[in-house]
Short mmCIF file of C-alpha atoms and ligand atoms in Angstrom, two decimals:
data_model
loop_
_atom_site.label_atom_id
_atom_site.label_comp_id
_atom_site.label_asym_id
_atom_site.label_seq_id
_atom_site.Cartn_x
_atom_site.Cartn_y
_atom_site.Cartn_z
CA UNK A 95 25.02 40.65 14.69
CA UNK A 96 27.49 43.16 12.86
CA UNK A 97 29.40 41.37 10.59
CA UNK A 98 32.38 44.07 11.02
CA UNK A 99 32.81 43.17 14.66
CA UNK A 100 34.31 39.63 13.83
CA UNK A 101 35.73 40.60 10.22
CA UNK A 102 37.81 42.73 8.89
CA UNK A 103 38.44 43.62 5.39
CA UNK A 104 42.39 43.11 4.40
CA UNK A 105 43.17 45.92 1.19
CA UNK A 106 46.48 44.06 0.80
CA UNK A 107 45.17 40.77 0.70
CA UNK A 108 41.86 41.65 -1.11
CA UNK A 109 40.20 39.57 1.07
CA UNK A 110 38.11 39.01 4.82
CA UNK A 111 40.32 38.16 7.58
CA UNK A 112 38.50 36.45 10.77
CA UNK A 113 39.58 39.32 13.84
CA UNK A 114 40.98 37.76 16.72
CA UNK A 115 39.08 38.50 19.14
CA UNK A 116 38.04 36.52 22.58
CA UNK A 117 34.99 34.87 21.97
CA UNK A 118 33.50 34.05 25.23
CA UNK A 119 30.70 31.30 25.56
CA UNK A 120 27.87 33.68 24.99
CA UNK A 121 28.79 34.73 22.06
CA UNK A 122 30.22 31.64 20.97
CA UNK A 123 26.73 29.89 21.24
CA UNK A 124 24.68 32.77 19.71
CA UNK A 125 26.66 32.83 16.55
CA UNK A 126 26.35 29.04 15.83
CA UNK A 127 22.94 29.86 16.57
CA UNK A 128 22.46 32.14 13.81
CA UNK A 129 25.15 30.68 11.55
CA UNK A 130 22.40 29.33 8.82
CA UNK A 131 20.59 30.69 6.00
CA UNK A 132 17.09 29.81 4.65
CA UNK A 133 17.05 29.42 0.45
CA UNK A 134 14.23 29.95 -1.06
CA UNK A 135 13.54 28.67 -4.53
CA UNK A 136 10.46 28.19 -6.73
CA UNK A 137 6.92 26.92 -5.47
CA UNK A 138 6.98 23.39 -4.53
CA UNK A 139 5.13 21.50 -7.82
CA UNK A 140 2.73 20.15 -4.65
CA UNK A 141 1.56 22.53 -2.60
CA UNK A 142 2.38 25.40 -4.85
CA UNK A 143 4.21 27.19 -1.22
CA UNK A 144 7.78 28.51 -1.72
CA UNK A 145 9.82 25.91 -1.06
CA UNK A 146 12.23 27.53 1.93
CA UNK A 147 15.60 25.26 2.64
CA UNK A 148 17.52 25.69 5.87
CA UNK A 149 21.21 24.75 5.48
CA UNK A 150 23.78 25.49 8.01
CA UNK A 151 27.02 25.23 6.09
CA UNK A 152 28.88 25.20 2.98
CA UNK A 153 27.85 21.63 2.12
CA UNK A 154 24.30 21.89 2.82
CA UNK A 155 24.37 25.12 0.78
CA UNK A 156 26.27 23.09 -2.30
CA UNK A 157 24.06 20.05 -2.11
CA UNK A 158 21.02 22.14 -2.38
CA UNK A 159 21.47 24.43 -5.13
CA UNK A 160 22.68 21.47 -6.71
CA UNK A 161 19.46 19.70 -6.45
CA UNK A 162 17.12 23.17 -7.20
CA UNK A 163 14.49 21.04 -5.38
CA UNK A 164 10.73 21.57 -6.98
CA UNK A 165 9.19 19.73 -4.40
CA UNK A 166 9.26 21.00 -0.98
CA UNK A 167 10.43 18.60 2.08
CA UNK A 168 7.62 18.51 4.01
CA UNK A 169 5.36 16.88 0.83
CA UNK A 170 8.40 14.69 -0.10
CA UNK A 171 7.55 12.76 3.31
CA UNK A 172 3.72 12.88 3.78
CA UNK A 173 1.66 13.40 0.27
CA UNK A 174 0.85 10.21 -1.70
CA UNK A 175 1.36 12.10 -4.56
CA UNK A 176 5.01 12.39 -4.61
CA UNK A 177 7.52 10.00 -6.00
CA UNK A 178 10.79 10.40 -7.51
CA UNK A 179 9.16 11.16 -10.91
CA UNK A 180 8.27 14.17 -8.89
CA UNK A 181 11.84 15.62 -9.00
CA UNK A 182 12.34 14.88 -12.51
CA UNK A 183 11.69 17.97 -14.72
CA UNK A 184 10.96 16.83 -18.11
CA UNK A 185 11.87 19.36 -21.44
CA UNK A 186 9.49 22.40 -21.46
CA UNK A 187 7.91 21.30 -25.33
CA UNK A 188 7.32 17.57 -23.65
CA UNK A 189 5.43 18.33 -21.39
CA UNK A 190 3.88 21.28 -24.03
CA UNK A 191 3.24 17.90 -26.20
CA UNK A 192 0.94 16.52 -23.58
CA UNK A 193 -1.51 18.94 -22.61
CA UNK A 194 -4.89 18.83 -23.69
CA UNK A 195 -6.23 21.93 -25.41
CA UNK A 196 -7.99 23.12 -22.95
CA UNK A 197 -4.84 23.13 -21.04
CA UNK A 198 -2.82 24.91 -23.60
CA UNK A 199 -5.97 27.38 -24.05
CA UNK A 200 -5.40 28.50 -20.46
CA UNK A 201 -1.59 28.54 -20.47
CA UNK A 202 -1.54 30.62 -23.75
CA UNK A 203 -4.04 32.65 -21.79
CA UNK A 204 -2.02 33.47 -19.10
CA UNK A 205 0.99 34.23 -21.19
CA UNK A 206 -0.54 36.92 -23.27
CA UNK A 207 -2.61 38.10 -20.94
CA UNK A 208 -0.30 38.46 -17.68
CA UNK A 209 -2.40 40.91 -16.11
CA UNK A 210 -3.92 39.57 -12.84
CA UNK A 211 -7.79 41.08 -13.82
CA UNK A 212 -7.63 40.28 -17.11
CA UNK A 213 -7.12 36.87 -16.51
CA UNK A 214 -9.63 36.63 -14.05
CA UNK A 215 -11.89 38.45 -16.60
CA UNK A 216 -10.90 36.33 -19.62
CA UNK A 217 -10.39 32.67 -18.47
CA UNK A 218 -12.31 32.74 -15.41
CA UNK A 219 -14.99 35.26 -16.86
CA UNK A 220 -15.20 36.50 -13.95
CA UNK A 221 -16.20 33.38 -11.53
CA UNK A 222 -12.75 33.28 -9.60
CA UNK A 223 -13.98 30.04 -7.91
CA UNK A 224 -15.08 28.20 -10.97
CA UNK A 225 -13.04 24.62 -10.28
CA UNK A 226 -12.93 23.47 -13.68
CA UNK A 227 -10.51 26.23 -14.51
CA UNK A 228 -8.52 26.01 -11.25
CA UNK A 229 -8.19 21.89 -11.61
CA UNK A 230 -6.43 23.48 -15.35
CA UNK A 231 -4.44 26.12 -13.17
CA UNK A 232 -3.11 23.52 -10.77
CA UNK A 233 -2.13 21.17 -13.37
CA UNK A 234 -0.27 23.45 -14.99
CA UNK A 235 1.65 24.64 -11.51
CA UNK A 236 2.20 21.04 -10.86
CA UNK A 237 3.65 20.52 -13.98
CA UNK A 238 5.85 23.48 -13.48
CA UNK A 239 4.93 25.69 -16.24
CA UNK A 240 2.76 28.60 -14.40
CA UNK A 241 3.38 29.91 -10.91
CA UNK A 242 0.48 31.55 -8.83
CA UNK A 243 2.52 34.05 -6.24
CA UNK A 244 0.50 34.24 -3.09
CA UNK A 245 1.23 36.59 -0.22
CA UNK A 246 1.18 35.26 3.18
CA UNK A 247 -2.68 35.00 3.56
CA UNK A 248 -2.29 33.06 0.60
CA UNK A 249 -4.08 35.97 -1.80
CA UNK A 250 -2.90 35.62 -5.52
CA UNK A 251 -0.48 38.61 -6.12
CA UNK A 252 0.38 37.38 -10.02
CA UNK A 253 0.69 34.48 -12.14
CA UNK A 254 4.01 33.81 -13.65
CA UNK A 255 4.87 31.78 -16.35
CA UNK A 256 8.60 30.00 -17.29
CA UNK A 257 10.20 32.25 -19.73
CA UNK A 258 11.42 29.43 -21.70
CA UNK A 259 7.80 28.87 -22.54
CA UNK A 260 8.00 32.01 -24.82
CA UNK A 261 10.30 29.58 -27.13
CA UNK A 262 7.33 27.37 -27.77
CA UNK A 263 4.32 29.38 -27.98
ZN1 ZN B 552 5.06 21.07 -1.00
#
């Protein structure tokens, strides 16, 4: 719905002024309808899935950015492996100080290598289904420190890494 039909921008006032206009009932329900955005912030720690947030007003909106949820809602209610430690992020070089080398082998991997084939070539050589290195690769996601971007058939795109990580290694 065009935003201009309903607002109108005020030079003096340097600001949006509501138009008055007749809203009939139509109208009226279709807006509070659509009156919502969807937030999307990092991969849930979980399920490694964007984590999408509908909020419908200002307070929703506040409360969530707030919060900058890593675990979506929908594992918050049915996986056994969430609890409220789940929420907590602990300091980047923490959770650095508890990784086995292994671990730290991949993650430094990642980092310097970046590119999608030559990580698949390097730490996977070459068996992309080899579960030893993706139980390492999921750790690390769940632990926040790597992100695997999937499109929507769930193919890997990229790995990305938090930049703060750079600090440390
Ligand atoms: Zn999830």
């Amino acid at each position: 719905m065009p935003i201009f039909e309903y607002w109108g921008y005020d030079k003096k006032e340097s600001d949006f002024v509501f138009k008055e206009i007749n809203l009939d009932k139509d109208i009226r329900n279709k807006i509070s309808e659509h009156s919502y955005a969807i937030l999307t912030f990092k991969n849930c720690t979980l399920c490694f899935q964007k984590i999408k947030v509908k909020v419908n007003n200002r307070n929703e909106f506040l409360k969530i950015v707030q919060k900058n949820p890593i675990v979506c809602e929908t594992c918050a209610q049915y996986s056994p492996n969430y609890s409220l430690n789940s929420e907590i992020k602990k300091p980047i070089n923490i959770i650095l100080g508890e990784l086995t080398d292994s671990e730290l082998k991949v993650l430094t991997g990642i980092i310097k290598l970046k590119d999608k084939k030559l990580i698949y070539r390097h730490i996977f050589n070459n068996d992309i289904l080899d579960t030893k290195i993706w139980k390492i690769i999921n750790l690390l996601q769940r632990k926040g420190l790597i992100r695997v971007e999937r499109d929507s058939n769930w193919k890997i795109e990229s790995f990305e890494f938090e930049n703060e990580i750079n600090n440390y290694i």
